[in-house]
Amino acid sequence: MPQLDVNTFVPQLVWLVIVFGYLYVLMSRVALPRVATVLEERRDRIADDLDQAGQFKRQTDEAIEAYEKALAEARSKAHEIAQATRDALHEETERQRLAIEARLAEKIAEAEKQIAATRDAALQNVRAVAVDVADAIVAQLLGEADRAAAESAVNTELS
């Protein structure tokens, strides 16, 4: 094999140094700067994406905070409106209840007057009937009746 021939070692080493020197210069001047540029662009793009993601996260957090604040305000306002409505309905119901109670009290008083008048009239009729019955019983039993005595006896018993 010619590569292992000792006589050709020196030219092989010279060509090895020349080829590797040329490859080193080519890589350091052309290929590595391109790779470095690509890596730098990639690093910058990643950094920009991370910055943009952080900005979006801050905006999202601010939007969520604003939403929660608006929701809390809406709940508070809804609670206030509901409480005001309950209070107004309670006032209206209480006013109507008092008005109905007043009307019922008037009707009860009027009914009590009518009942008392009817009772008094009935008692007068009962007295008259009782006097007539007592007078008739006495007349039938004794043959003669004293209307004044019958009225006196009935009044004594009914009083």
PDB file of C-alpha atoms in Angstrom:
ATOM      1  CA  MET A   1       0.000   0.000   0.000  1.00  0.00           C
ATOM      2  CA  PRO A   2       1.382   3.316  -1.013  1.00  0.00           C
ATOM      3  CA  GLN A   3       0.072   5.177   2.009  1.00  0.00           C
ATOM      4  CA  LEU A   4       2.194   3.101   4.300  1.00  0.00           C
ATOM      5  CA  ASP A   5       5.347   3.496   2.221  1.00  0.00           C
ATOM      6  CA  VAL A   6       7.927   5.375   4.291  1.00  0.00           C
ATOM      7  CA  ASN A   7       9.363   7.121   1.195  1.00  0.00           C
ATOM      8  CA  THR A   8       6.041   8.880   0.552  1.00  0.00           C
ATOM      9  CA  PHE A   9       5.394  10.027   4.113  1.00  0.00           C
ATOM     10  CA  VAL A  10       6.843  13.521   3.694  1.00  0.00           C
ATOM     11  CA  PRO A  11       4.897  14.433   0.532  1.00  0.00           C
ATOM     12  CA  GLN A  12       1.787  12.945   2.096  1.00  0.00           C
ATOM     13  CA  LEU A  13       2.270  15.059   5.214  1.00  0.00           C
ATOM     14  CA  VAL A  14       2.847  18.184   3.098  1.00  0.00           C
ATOM     15  CA  TRP A  15      -0.317  17.568   1.134  1.00  0.00           C
ATOM     16  CA  LEU A  16      -2.140  16.792   4.358  1.00  0.00           C
ATOM     17  CA  VAL A  17      -1.097  20.152   5.842  1.00  0.00           C
ATOM     18  CA  ILE A  18      -1.993  21.978   2.581  1.00  0.00           C
ATOM     19  CA  VAL A  19      -5.440  20.334   2.320  1.00  0.00           C
ATOM     20  CA  PHE A  20      -6.271  20.800   6.001  1.00  0.00           C
ATOM     21  CA  GLY A  21      -4.962  24.392   5.890  1.00  0.00           C
ATOM     22  CA  TYR A  22      -7.140  25.103   2.862  1.00  0.00           C
ATOM     23  CA  LEU A  23     -10.141  23.440   4.559  1.00  0.00           C
ATOM     24  CA  TYR A  24      -9.462  25.416   7.743  1.00  0.00           C
ATOM     25  CA  VAL A  25      -9.324  28.729   5.841  1.00  0.00           C
ATOM     26  CA  LEU A  26     -12.409  27.801   3.814  1.00  0.00           C
ATOM     27  CA  MET A  27     -14.352  26.787   6.931  1.00  0.00           C
ATOM     28  CA  SER A  28     -13.241  29.782   9.027  1.00  0.00           C
ATOM     29  CA  ARG A  29     -13.917  32.350   6.286  1.00  0.00           C
ATOM     30  CA  VAL A  30     -17.018  30.941   4.570  1.00  0.00           C
ATOM     31  CA  ALA A  31     -18.847  28.128   6.332  1.00  0.00           C
ATOM     32  CA  LEU A  32     -18.416  29.054  10.007  1.00  0.00           C
ATOM     33  CA  PRO A  33     -19.504  32.703   9.583  1.00  0.00           C
ATOM     34  CA  ARG A  34     -22.638  31.485   7.800  1.00  0.00           C
ATOM     35  CA  VAL A  35     -23.353  28.995  10.578  1.00  0.00           C
ATOM     36  CA  ALA A  36     -22.647  31.677  13.184  1.00  0.00           C
ATOM     37  CA  THR A  37     -25.023  34.055  11.369  1.00  0.00           C
ATOM     38  CA  VAL A  38     -27.741  31.405  11.249  1.00  0.00           C
ATOM     39  CA  LEU A  39     -27.230  30.606  14.935  1.00  0.00           C
ATOM     40  CA  GLU A  40     -27.304  34.309  15.841  1.00  0.00           C
ATOM     41  CA  GLU A  41     -30.492  34.853  13.825  1.00  0.00           C
ATOM     42  CA  ARG A  42     -32.051  31.816  15.466  1.00  0.00           C
ATOM     43  CA  ARG A  43     -31.046  33.053  18.933  1.00  0.00           C
ATOM     44  CA  ASP A  44     -32.468  36.517  18.141  1.00  0.00           C
ATOM     45  CA  ARG A  45     -35.708  35.024  16.788  1.00  0.00           C
ATOM     46  CA  ILE A  46     -36.076  32.866  19.911  1.00  0.00           C
ATOM     47  CA  ALA A  47     -35.412  35.881  22.145  1.00  0.00           C
ATOM     48  CA  ASP A  48     -37.966  37.954  20.200  1.00  0.00           C
ATOM     49  CA  ASP A  49     -40.499  35.135  20.423  1.00  0.00           C
ATOM     50  CA  LEU A  50     -39.927  34.864  24.175  1.00  0.00           C
ATOM     51  CA  ASP A  51     -40.285  38.634  24.563  1.00  0.00           C
ATOM     52  CA  GLN A  52     -43.464  38.585  22.503  1.00  0.00           C
ATOM     53  CA  ALA A  53     -44.803  35.635  24.537  1.00  0.00           C
ATOM     54  CA  GLY A  54     -44.064  37.539  27.742  1.00  0.00           C
ATOM     55  CA  GLN A  55     -45.832  40.592  26.349  1.00  0.00           C
ATOM     56  CA  PHE A  56     -48.848  38.483  25.347  1.00  0.00           C
ATOM     57  CA  LYS A  57     -48.881  36.932  28.828  1.00  0.00           C
ATOM     58  CA  ARG A  58     -48.862  40.386  30.457  1.00  0.00           C
ATOM     59  CA  GLN A  59     -51.674  41.515  28.162  1.00  0.00           C
ATOM     60  CA  THR A  60     -53.620  38.350  28.945  1.00  0.00           C
ATOM     61  CA  ASP A  61     -53.080  38.842  32.675  1.00  0.00           C
ATOM     62  CA  GLU A  62     -54.235  42.461  32.380  1.00  0.00           C
ATOM     63  CA  ALA A  63     -57.301  41.387  30.389  1.00  0.00           C
ATOM     64  CA  ILE A  64     -58.135  38.696  32.956  1.00  0.00           C
ATOM     65  CA  GLU A  65     -57.704  41.195  35.783  1.00  0.00           C
ATOM     66  CA  ALA A  66     -59.935  43.721  34.014  1.00  0.00           C
ATOM     67  CA  TYR A  67     -62.506  40.989  33.322  1.00  0.00           C
ATOM     68  CA  GLU A  68     -62.519  39.853  36.958  1.00  0.00           C
ATOM     69  CA  LYS A  69     -62.801  43.455  38.137  1.00  0.00           C
ATOM     70  CA  ALA A  70     -65.702  44.124  35.752  1.00  0.00           C
ATOM     71  CA  LEU A  71     -67.339  40.866  36.814  1.00  0.00           C
ATOM     72  CA  ALA A  72     -66.986  41.779  40.494  1.00  0.00           C
ATOM     73  CA  GLU A  73     -68.436  45.237  39.817  1.00  0.00           C
ATOM     74  CA  ALA A  74     -71.314  43.705  37.849  1.00  0.00           C
ATOM     75  CA  ARG A  75     -72.034  41.245  40.661  1.00  0.00           C
ATOM     76  CA  SER A  76     -71.925  44.044  43.214  1.00  0.00           C
ATOM     77  CA  LYS A  77     -74.233  46.210  41.127  1.00  0.00           C
ATOM     78  CA  ALA A  78     -76.602  43.281  40.527  1.00  0.00           C
ATOM     79  CA  HIS A  79     -76.661  42.612  44.275  1.00  0.00           C
ATOM     80  CA  GLU A  80     -77.405  46.275  44.962  1.00  0.00           C
ATOM     81  CA  ILE A  81     -80.186  46.303  42.358  1.00  0.00           C
ATOM     82  CA  ALA A  82     -81.643  43.085  43.762  1.00  0.00           C
ATOM     83  CA  GLN A  83     -81.498  44.475  47.302  1.00  0.00           C
ATOM     84  CA  ALA A  84     -83.125  47.746  46.213  1.00  0.00           C
ATOM     85  CA  THR A  85     -85.834  45.802  44.397  1.00  0.00           C
ATOM     86  CA  ARG A  86     -86.406  43.606  47.461  1.00  0.00           C
ATOM     87  CA  ASP A  87     -86.617  46.690  49.672  1.00  0.00           C
ATOM     88  CA  ALA A  88     -89.030  48.418  47.289  1.00  0.00           C
ATOM     89  CA  LEU A  89     -91.188  45.306  47.035  1.00  0.00           C
ATOM     90  CA  HIS A  90     -91.131  44.930  50.816  1.00  0.00           C
ATOM     91  CA  GLU A  91     -92.197  48.561  51.244  1.00  0.00           C
ATOM     92  CA  GLU A  92     -94.965  48.184  48.657  1.00  0.00           C
ATOM     93  CA  THR A  93     -96.151  44.929  50.216  1.00  0.00           C
ATOM     94  CA  GLU A  94     -96.106  46.460  53.692  1.00  0.00           C
ATOM     95  CA  ARG A  95     -98.029  49.502  52.474  1.00  0.00           C
ATOM     96  CA  GLN A  96    -100.604  47.306  50.768  1.00  0.00           C
ATOM     97  CA  ARG A  97    -100.849  45.091  53.859  1.00  0.00           C
ATOM     98  CA  LEU A  98    -101.467  48.109  56.081  1.00  0.00           C
ATOM     99  CA  ALA A  99    -104.092  49.438  53.665  1.00  0.00           C
ATOM    100  CA  ILE A 100    -105.828  46.058  53.565  1.00  0.00           C
ATOM    101  CA  GLU A 101    -105.674  45.774  57.354  1.00  0.00           C
ATOM    102  CA  ALA A 102    -107.212  49.251  57.679  1.00  0.00           C
ATOM    103  CA  ARG A 103    -110.018  48.330  55.255  1.00  0.00           C
ATOM    104  CA  LEU A 104    -110.563  45.048  57.082  1.00  0.00           C
ATOM    105  CA  ALA A 105    -110.647  46.859  60.437  1.00  0.00           C
ATOM    106  CA  GLU A 106    -113.298  49.214  59.037  1.00  0.00           C
ATOM    107  CA  LYS A 107    -115.304  46.282  57.672  1.00  0.00           C
ATOM    108  CA  ILE A 108    -114.947  44.402  60.972  1.00  0.00           C
ATOM    109  CA  ALA A 109    -116.128  47.445  62.933  1.00  0.00           C
ATOM    110  CA  GLU A 110    -119.062  47.867  60.554  1.00  0.00           C
ATOM    111  CA  ALA A 111    -119.881  44.149  60.783  1.00  0.00           C
ATOM    112  CA  GLU A 112    -119.685  44.294  64.583  1.00  0.00           C
ATOM    113  CA  LYS A 113    -122.115  47.232  64.561  1.00  0.00           C
ATOM    114  CA  GLN A 114    -124.471  45.295  62.291  1.00  0.00           C
ATOM    115  CA  ILE A 115    -124.157  42.196  64.475  1.00  0.00           C
ATOM    116  CA  ALA A 116    -124.842  44.241  67.609  1.00  0.00           C
ATOM    117  CA  ALA A 117    -127.850  45.880  65.956  1.00  0.00           C
ATOM    118  CA  THR A 118    -129.123  42.516  64.734  1.00  0.00           C
ATOM    119  CA  ARG A 119    -128.522  40.985  68.170  1.00  0.00           C
ATOM    120  CA  ASP A 120    -130.363  43.826  69.888  1.00  0.00           C
ATOM    121  CA  ALA A 121    -133.248  43.508  67.420  1.00  0.00           C
ATOM    122  CA  ALA A 122    -133.287  39.736  67.929  1.00  0.00           C
ATOM    123  CA  LEU A 123    -133.261  40.167  71.694  1.00  0.00           C
ATOM    124  CA  GLN A 124    -136.161  42.586  71.436  1.00  0.00           C
ATOM    125  CA  ASN A 125    -138.019  40.072  69.305  1.00  0.00           C
ATOM    126  CA  VAL A 126    -137.109  37.291  71.763  1.00  0.00           C
ATOM    127  CA  ARG A 127    -138.390  39.416  74.650  1.00  0.00           C
ATOM    128  CA  ALA A 128    -141.620  40.108  72.840  1.00  0.00           C
ATOM    129  CA  VAL A 129    -142.043  36.455  71.896  1.00  0.00           C
ATOM    130  CA  ALA A 130    -141.092  35.339  75.431  1.00  0.00           C
ATOM    131  CA  VAL A 131    -143.614  37.760  76.931  1.00  0.00           C
ATOM    132  CA  ASP A 132    -146.296  36.506  74.505  1.00  0.00           C
ATOM    133  CA  VAL A 133    -145.483  32.854  75.266  1.00  0.00           C
ATOM    134  CA  ALA A 134    -145.374  33.433  79.038  1.00  0.00           C
ATOM    135  CA  ASP A 135    -148.647  35.342  78.852  1.00  0.00           C
ATOM    136  CA  ALA A 136    -150.249  32.546  76.797  1.00  0.00           C
ATOM    137  CA  ILE A 137    -148.989  29.817  79.153  1.00  0.00           C
ATOM    138  CA  VAL A 138    -150.204  31.657  82.229  1.00  0.00           C
ATOM    139  CA  ALA A 139    -153.555  32.342  80.548  1.00  0.00           C
ATOM    140  CA  GLN A 140    -153.965  28.712  79.632  1.00  0.00           C
ATOM    141  CA  LEU A 141    -152.959  27.440  83.053  1.00  0.00           C
ATOM    142  CA  LEU A 142    -154.700  29.988  85.243  1.00  0.00           C
ATOM    143  CA  GLY A 143    -157.318  31.221  82.921  1.00  0.00           C
ATOM    144  CA  GLU A 144    -156.385  34.857  83.276  1.00  0.00           C
ATOM    145  CA  ALA A 145    -153.033  36.548  82.509  1.00  0.00           C
ATOM    146  CA  ASP A 146    -151.339  39.724  83.618  1.00  0.00           C
ATOM    147  CA  ARG A 147    -149.267  41.121  80.745  1.00  0.00           C
ATOM    148  CA  ALA A 148    -147.228  43.428  83.015  1.00  0.00           C
ATOM    149  CA  ALA A 149    -146.274  40.543  85.325  1.00  0.00           C
ATOM    150  CA  ALA A 150    -145.217  38.431  82.328  1.00  0.00           C
ATOM    151  CA  GLU A 151    -143.026  41.306  80.979  1.00  0.00           C
ATOM    152  CA  SER A 152    -141.467  41.793  84.420  1.00  0.00           C
ATOM    153  CA  ALA A 153    -140.696  38.065  84.783  1.00  0.00           C
ATOM    154  CA  VAL A 154    -139.199  37.823  81.255  1.00  0.00           C
ATOM    155  CA  ASN A 155    -137.029  40.955  81.766  1.00  0.00           C
ATOM    156  CA  THR A 156    -135.775  39.565  85.082  1.00  0.00           C
ATOM    157  CA  GLU A 157    -134.787  36.241  83.505  1.00  0.00           C
ATOM    158  CA  LEU A 158    -133.203  37.693  80.323  1.00  0.00           C
ATOM    159  CA  SER A 159    -131.164  40.351  82.099  1.00  0.00           C
TER     160      SER A 159
END
